[in-house]
PDB file of N, CA and C in Angstrom:
ATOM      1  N   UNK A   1     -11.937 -35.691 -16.126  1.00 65.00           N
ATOM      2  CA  UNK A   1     -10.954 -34.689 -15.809  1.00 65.00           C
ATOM      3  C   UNK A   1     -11.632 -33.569 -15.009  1.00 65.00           C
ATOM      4  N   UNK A   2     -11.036 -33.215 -13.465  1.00 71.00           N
ATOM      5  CA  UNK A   2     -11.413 -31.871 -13.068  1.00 71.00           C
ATOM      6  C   UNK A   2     -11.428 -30.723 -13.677  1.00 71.00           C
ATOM      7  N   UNK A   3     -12.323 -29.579 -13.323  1.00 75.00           N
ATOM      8  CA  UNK A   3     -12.207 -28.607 -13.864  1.00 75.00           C
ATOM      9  C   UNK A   3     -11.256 -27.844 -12.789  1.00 75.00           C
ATOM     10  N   UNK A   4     -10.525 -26.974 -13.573  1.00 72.00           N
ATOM     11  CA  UNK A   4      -9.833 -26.033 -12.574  1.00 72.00           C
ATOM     12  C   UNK A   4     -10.589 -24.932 -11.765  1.00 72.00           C
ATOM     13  N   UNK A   5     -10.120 -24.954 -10.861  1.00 75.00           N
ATOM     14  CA  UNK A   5     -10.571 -23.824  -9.642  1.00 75.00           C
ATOM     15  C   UNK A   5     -10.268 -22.545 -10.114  1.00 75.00           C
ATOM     16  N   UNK A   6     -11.880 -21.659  -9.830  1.00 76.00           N
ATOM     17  CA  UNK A   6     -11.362 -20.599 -10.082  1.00 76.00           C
ATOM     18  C   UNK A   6     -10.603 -19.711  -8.846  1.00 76.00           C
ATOM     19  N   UNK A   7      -9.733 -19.171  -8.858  1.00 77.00           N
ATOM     20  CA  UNK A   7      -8.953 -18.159  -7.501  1.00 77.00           C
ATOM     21  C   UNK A   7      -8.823 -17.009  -7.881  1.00 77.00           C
ATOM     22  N   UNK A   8      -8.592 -16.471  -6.871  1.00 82.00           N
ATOM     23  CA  UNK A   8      -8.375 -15.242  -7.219  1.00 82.00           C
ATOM     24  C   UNK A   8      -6.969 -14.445  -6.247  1.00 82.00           C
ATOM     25  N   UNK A   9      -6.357 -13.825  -6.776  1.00 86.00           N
ATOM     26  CA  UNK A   9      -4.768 -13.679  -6.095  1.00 86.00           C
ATOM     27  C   UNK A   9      -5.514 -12.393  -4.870  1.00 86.00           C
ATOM     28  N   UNK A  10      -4.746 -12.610  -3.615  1.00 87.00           N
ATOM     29  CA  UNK A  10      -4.589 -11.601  -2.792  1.00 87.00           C
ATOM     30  C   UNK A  10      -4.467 -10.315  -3.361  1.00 87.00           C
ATOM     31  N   UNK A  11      -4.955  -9.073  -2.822  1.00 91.00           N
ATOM     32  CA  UNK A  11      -4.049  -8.365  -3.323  1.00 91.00           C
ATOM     33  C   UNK A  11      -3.102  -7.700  -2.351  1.00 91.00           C
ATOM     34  N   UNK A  12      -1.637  -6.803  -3.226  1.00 93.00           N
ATOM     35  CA  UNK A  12      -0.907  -6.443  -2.401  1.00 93.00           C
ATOM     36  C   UNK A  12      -1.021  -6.107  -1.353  1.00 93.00           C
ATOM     37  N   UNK A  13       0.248  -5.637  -0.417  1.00 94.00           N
ATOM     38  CA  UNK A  13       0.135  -4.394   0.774  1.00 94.00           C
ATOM     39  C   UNK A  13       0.388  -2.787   0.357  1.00 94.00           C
ATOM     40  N   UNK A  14       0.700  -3.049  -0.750  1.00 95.00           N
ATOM     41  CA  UNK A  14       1.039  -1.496  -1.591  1.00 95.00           C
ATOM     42  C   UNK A  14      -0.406  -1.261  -1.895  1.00 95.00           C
ATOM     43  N   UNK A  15      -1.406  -2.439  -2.563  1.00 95.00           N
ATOM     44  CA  UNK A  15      -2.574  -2.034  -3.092  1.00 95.00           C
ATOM     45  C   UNK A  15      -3.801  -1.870  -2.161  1.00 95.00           C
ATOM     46  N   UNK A  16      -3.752  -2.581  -0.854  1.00 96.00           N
ATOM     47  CA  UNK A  16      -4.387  -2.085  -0.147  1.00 96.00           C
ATOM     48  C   UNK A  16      -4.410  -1.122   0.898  1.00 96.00           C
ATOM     49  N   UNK A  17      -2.750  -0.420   1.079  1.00 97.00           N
ATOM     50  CA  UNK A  17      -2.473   0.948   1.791  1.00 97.00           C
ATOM     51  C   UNK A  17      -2.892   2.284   0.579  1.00 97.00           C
ATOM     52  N   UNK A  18      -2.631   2.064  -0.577  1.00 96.00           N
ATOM     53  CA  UNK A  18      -3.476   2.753  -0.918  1.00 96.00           C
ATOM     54  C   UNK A  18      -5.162   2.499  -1.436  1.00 96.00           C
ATOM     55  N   UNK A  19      -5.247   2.053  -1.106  1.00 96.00           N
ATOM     56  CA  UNK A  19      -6.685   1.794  -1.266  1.00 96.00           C
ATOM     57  C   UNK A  19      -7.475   2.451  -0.396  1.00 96.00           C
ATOM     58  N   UNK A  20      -7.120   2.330   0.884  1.00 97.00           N
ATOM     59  CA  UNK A  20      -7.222   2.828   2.491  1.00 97.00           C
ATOM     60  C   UNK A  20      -6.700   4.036   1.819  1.00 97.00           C
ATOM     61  N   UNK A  21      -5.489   4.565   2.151  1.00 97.00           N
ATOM     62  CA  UNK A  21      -5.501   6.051   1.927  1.00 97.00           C
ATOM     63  C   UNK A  21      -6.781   7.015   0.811  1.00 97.00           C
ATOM     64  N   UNK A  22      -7.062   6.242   0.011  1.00 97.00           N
ATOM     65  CA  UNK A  22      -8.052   7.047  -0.825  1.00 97.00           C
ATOM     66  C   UNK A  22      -9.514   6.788   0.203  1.00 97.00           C
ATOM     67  N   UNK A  23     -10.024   5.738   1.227  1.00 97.00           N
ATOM     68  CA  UNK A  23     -11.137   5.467   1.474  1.00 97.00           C
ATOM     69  C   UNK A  23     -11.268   6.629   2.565  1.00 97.00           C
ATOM     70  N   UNK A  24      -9.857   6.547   3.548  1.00 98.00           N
ATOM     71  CA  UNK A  24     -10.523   7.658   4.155  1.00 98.00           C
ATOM     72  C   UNK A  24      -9.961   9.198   4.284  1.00 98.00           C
ATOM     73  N   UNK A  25      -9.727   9.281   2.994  1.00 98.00           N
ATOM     74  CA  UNK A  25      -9.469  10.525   2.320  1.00 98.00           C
ATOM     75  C   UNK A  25     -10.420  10.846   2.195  1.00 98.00           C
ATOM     76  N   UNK A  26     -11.331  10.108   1.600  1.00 98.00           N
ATOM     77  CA  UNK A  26     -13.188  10.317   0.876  1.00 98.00           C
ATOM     78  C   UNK A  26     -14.023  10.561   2.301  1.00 98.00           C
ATOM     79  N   UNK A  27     -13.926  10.019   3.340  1.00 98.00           N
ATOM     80  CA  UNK A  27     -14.304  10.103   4.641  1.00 98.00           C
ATOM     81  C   UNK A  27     -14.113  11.256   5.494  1.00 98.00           C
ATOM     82  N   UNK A  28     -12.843  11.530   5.111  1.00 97.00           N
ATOM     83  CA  UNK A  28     -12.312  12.618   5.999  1.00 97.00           C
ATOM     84  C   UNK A  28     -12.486  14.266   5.321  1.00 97.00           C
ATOM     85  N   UNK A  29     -12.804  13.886   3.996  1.00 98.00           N
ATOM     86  CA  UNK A  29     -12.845  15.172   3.162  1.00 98.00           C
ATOM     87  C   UNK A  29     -11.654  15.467   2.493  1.00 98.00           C
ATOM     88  N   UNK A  30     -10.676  15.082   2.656  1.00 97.00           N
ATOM     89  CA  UNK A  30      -9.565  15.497   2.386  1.00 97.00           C
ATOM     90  C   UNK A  30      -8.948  15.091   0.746  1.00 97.00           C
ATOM     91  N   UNK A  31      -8.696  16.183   0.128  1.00 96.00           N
ATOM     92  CA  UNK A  31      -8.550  15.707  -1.797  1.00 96.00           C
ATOM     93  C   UNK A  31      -7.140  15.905  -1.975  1.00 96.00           C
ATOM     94  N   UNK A  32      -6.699  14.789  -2.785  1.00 95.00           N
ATOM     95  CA  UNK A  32      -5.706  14.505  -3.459  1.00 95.00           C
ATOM     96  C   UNK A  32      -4.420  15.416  -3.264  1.00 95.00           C
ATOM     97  N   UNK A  33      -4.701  17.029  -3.312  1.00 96.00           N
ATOM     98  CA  UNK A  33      -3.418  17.926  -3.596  1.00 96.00           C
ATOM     99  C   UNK A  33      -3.005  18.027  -1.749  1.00 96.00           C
ATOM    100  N   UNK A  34      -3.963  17.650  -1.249  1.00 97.00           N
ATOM    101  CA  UNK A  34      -3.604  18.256   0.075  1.00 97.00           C
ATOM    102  C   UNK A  34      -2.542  17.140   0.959  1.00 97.00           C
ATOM    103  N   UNK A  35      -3.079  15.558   0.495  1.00 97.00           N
ATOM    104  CA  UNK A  35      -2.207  14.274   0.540  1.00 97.00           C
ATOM    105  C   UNK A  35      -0.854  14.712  -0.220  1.00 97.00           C
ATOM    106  N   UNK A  36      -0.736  15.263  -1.704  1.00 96.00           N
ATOM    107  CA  UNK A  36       0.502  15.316  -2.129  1.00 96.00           C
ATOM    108  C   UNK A  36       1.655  16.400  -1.254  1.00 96.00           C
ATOM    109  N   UNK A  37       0.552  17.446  -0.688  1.00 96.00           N
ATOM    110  CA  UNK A  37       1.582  18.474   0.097  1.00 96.00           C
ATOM    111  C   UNK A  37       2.175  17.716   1.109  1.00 96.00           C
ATOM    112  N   UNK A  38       1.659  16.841   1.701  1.00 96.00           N
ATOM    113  CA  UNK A  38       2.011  15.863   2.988  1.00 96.00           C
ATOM    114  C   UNK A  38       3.285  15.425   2.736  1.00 96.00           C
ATOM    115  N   UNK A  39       2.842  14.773   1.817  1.00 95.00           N
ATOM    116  CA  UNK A  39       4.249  13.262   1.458  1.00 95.00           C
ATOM    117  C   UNK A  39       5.535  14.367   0.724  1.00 95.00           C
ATOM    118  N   UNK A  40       5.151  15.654  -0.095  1.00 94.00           N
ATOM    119  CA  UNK A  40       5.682  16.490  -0.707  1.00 94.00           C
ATOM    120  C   UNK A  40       6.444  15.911  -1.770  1.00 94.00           C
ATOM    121  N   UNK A  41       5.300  15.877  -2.719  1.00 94.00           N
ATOM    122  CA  UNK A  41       5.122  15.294  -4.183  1.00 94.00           C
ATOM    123  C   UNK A  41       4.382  16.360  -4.950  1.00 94.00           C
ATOM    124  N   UNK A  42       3.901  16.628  -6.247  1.00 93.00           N
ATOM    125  CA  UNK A  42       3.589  17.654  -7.093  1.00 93.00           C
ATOM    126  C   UNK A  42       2.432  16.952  -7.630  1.00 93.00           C
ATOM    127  N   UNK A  43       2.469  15.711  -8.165  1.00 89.00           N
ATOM    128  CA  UNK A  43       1.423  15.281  -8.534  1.00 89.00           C
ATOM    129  C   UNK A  43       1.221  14.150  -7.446  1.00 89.00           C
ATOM    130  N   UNK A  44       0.077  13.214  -7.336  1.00 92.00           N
ATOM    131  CA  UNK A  44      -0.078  12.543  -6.506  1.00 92.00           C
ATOM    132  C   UNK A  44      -0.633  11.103  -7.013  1.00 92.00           C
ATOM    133  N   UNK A  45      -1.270  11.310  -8.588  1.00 93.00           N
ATOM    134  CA  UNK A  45      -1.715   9.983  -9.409  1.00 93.00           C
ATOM    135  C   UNK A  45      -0.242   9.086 -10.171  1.00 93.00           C
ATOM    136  N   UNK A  46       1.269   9.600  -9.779  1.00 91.00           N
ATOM    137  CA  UNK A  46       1.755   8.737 -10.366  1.00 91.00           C
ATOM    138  C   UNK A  46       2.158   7.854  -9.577  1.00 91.00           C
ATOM    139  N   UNK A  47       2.606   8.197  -8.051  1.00 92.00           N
ATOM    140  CA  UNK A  47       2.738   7.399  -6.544  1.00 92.00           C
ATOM    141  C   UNK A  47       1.280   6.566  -6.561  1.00 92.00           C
ATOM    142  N   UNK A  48       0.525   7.138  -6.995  1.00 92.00           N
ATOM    143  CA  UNK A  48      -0.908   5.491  -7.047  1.00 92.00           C
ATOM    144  C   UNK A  48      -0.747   5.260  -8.086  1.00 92.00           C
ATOM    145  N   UNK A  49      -0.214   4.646  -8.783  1.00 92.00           N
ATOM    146  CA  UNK A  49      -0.336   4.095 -10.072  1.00 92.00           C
ATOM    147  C   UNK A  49       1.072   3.445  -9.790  1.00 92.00           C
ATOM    148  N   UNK A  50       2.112   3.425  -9.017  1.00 93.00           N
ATOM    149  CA  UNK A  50       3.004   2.800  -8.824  1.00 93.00           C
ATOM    150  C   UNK A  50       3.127   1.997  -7.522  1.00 93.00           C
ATOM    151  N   UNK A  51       2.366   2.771  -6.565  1.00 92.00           N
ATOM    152  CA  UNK A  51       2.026   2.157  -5.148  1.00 92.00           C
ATOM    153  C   UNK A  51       3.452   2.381  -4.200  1.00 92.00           C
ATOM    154  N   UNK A  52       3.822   3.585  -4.700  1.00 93.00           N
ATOM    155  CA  UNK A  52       4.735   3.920  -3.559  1.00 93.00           C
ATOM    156  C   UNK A  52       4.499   4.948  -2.428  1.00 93.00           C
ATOM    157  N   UNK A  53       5.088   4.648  -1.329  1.00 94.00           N
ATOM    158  CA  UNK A  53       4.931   5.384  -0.175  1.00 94.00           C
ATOM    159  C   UNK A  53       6.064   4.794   0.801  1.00 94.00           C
ATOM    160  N   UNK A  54       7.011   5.460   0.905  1.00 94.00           N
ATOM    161  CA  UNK A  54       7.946   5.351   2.420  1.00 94.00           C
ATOM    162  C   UNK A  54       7.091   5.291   3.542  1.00 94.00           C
ATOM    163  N   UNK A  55       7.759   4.693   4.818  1.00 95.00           N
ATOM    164  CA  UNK A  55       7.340   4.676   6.395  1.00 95.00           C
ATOM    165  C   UNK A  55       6.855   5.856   6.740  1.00 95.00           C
ATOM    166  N   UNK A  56       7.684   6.714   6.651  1.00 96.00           N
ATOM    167  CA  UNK A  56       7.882   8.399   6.928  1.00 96.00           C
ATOM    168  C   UNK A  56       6.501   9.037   6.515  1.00 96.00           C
ATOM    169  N   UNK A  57       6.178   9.003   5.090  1.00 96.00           N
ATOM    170  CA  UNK A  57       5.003   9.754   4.229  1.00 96.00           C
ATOM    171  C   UNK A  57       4.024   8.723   4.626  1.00 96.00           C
ATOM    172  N   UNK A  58       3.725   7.537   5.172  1.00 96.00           N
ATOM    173  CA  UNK A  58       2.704   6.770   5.804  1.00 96.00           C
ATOM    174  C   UNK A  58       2.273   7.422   6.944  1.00 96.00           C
ATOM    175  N   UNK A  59       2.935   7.734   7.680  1.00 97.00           N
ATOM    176  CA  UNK A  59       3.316   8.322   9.116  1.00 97.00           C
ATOM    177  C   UNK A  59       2.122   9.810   8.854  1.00 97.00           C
ATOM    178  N   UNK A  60       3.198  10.578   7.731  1.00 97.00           N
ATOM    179  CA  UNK A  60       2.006  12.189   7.788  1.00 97.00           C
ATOM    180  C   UNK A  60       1.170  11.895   7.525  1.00 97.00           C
ATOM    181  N   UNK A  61       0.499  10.822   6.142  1.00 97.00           N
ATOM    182  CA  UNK A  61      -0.693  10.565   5.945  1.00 97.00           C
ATOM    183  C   UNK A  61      -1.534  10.160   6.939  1.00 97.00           C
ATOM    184  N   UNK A  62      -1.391   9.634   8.102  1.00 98.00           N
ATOM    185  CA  UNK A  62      -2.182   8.822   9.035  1.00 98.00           C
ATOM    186  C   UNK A  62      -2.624  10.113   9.681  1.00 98.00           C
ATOM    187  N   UNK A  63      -1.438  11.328  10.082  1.00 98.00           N
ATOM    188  CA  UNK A  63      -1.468  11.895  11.048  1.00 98.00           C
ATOM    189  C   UNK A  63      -2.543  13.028  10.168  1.00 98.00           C
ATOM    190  N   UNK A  64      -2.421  13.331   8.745  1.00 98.00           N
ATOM    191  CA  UNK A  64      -3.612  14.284   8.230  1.00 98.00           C
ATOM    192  C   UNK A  64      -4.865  13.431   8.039  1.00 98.00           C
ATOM    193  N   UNK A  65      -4.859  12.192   8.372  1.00 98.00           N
ATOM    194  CA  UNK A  65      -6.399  11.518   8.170  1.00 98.00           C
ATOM    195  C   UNK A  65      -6.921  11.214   9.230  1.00 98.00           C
ATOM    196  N   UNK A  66      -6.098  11.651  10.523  1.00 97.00           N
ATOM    197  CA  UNK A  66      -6.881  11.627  11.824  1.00 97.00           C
ATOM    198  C   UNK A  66      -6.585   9.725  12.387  1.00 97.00           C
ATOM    199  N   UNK A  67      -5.788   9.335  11.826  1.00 98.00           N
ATOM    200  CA  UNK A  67      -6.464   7.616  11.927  1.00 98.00           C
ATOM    201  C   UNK A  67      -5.458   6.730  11.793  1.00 98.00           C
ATOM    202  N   UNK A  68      -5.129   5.284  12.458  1.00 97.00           N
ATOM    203  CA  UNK A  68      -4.225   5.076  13.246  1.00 97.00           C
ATOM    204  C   UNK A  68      -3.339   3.843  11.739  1.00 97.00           C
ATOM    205  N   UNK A  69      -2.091   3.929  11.862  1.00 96.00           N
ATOM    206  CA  UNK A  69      -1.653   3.074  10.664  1.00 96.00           C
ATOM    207  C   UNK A  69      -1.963   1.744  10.155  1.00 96.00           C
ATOM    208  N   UNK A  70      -2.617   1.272  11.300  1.00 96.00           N
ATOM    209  CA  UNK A  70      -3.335  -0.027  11.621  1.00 96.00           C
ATOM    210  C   UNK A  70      -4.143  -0.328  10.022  1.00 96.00           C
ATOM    211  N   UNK A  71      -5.033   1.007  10.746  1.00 96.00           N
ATOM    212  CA  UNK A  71      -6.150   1.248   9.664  1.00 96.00           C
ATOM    213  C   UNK A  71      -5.710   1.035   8.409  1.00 96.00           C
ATOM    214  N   UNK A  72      -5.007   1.355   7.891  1.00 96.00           N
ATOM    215  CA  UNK A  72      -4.129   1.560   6.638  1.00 96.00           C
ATOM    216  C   UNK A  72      -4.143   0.238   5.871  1.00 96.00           C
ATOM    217  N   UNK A  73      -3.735  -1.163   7.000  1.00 95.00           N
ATOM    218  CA  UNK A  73      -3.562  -2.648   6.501  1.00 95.00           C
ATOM    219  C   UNK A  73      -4.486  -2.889   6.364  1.00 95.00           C
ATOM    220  N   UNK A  74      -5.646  -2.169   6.955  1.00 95.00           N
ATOM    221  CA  UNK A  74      -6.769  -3.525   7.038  1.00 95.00           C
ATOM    222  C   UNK A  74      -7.327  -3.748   5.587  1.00 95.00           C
ATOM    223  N   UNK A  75      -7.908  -4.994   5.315  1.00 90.00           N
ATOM    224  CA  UNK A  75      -7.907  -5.995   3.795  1.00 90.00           C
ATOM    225  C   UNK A  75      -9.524  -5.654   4.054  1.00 90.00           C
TER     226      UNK A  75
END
């Protein structure tokens, strides 16, 4: 009998736009409250912990991280 393969699942596009938003947040200098004024949210750890973000609040984020939405997908 084979053994099963181990895999491992993709991960999301929710989990890797934010993933990217925190990498070059850390790059750019830019902390957490200053991303929440953007998107205009109060706290900013419950939108990562749920992985939400509209087109729109993608859009300011790119435009306060200097860096193109592209960036955002890349895996």
């Amino acid at each position: 009998m084979a053994r099963p393969m181990n895999s491992t699942k993709a991960p999301s596009i929710p989990v890797i736009v934010w993933a990217n938003i925190v990498k070059w947040a850390i790059v750019r200098g830019v902390n957490d409250s200053e991303i929440a004024a953007v998107i205009g949210v109060k706290d900013l750890a419950d939108r990562k912990r749920k992985h939400l973000l509209t087109i729109e609040e993608m859009d300011r984020v790119c435009a306060l991280l200097a860096v193109e939405p592209e960036k955002l997908l890349e895996r």
